[in-house]
């Protein structure tokens, strides 16, 4: 099994992970492992959308409206 070291983690994030770990009844290490595992296994949104489109017959034949909008600058204050 592999190990990693995370440097520069904000103290507030560490406190939140500690609170979550306590809430879930596990160590901080186990909590971080669960968070990372869940994040790594989350499906890519593009792949999920493609699968959903294929489930309903695909996207061939759908009209694609012409874009006639013009990009505009955003002013920052």
PDB file of N, CA, C and O in Angstrom, residues 1-2 6 8 17 46 54 56-57 72:
ATOM      1  N   UNK A   1       0.837  -1.167   0.000  1.00  0.00           N
ATOM      2  CA  UNK A   1       0.000   0.000   0.000  1.00  0.00           C
ATOM      3  C   UNK A   1       0.889   1.239   0.000  1.00  0.00           C
ATOM      4  O   UNK A   1       1.926   1.269   0.654  1.00  0.00           O
ATOM      5  N   UNK A   2       0.491   2.272  -0.715  1.00  0.00           N
ATOM      6  CA  UNK A   2       1.288   3.484  -0.848  1.00  0.00           C
ATOM      7  C   UNK A   2       0.996   4.488   0.256  1.00  0.00           C
ATOM      8  O   UNK A   2      -0.057   4.451   0.883  1.00  0.00           O
ATOM      9  N   UNK A   6       1.183  15.254   2.704  1.00  0.00           N
ATOM     10  CA  UNK A   6       0.566  16.480   2.200  1.00  0.00           C
ATOM     11  C   UNK A   6       1.127  17.647   3.000  1.00  0.00           C
ATOM     12  O   UNK A   6       0.901  17.753   4.201  1.00  0.00           O
ATOM     13  N   UNK A   8       1.623  21.862   3.547  1.00  0.00           N
ATOM     14  CA  UNK A   8       0.966  23.143   3.309  1.00  0.00           C
ATOM     15  C   UNK A   8      -0.550  23.088   3.465  1.00  0.00           C
ATOM     16  O   UNK A   8      -1.255  23.948   2.944  1.00  0.00           O
ATOM     17  N   UNK A  17     -11.266  18.072   8.881  1.00  0.00           N
ATOM     18  CA  UNK A  17     -11.066  16.631   8.691  1.00  0.00           C
ATOM     19  C   UNK A  17     -11.093  15.910  10.040  1.00  0.00           C
ATOM     20  O   UNK A  17     -11.686  14.836  10.167  1.00  0.00           O
ATOM     21  N   UNK A  46     -18.035  14.381 -17.825  1.00  0.00           N
ATOM     22  CA  UNK A  46     -18.182  14.184 -19.265  1.00  0.00           C
ATOM     23  C   UNK A  46     -18.550  12.751 -19.609  1.00  0.00           C
ATOM     24  O   UNK A  46     -19.419  12.498 -20.445  1.00  0.00           O
ATOM     25  N   UNK A  54     -26.267   8.197 -24.149  1.00  0.00           N
ATOM     26  CA  UNK A  54     -26.344   6.912 -24.844  1.00  0.00           C
ATOM     27  C   UNK A  54     -27.504   6.067 -24.328  1.00  0.00           C
ATOM     28  O   UNK A  54     -28.136   5.340 -25.094  1.00  0.00           O
ATOM     29  N   UNK A  56     -30.366   7.085 -23.543  1.00  0.00           N
ATOM     30  CA  UNK A  56     -31.642   7.556 -24.112  1.00  0.00           C
ATOM     31  C   UNK A  56     -31.595   7.636 -25.632  1.00  0.00           C
ATOM     32  O   UNK A  56     -32.394   8.325 -26.247  1.00  0.00           O
ATOM     33  N   UNK A  57     -30.645   6.959 -26.246  1.00  0.00           N
ATOM     34  CA  UNK A  57     -30.617   6.892 -27.702  1.00  0.00           C
ATOM     35  C   UNK A  57     -29.566   7.744 -28.372  1.00  0.00           C
ATOM     36  O   UNK A  57     -29.562   7.859 -29.589  1.00  0.00           O
ATOM     37  N   UNK A  72     -18.530  39.725 -24.607  1.00  0.00           N
ATOM     38  CA  UNK A  72     -18.394  41.086 -24.102  1.00  0.00           C
ATOM     39  C   UNK A  72     -17.371  41.099 -22.975  1.00  0.00           C
ATOM     40  O   UNK A  72     -17.200  40.114 -22.261  1.00  0.00           O
TER      41      UNK A  72
END
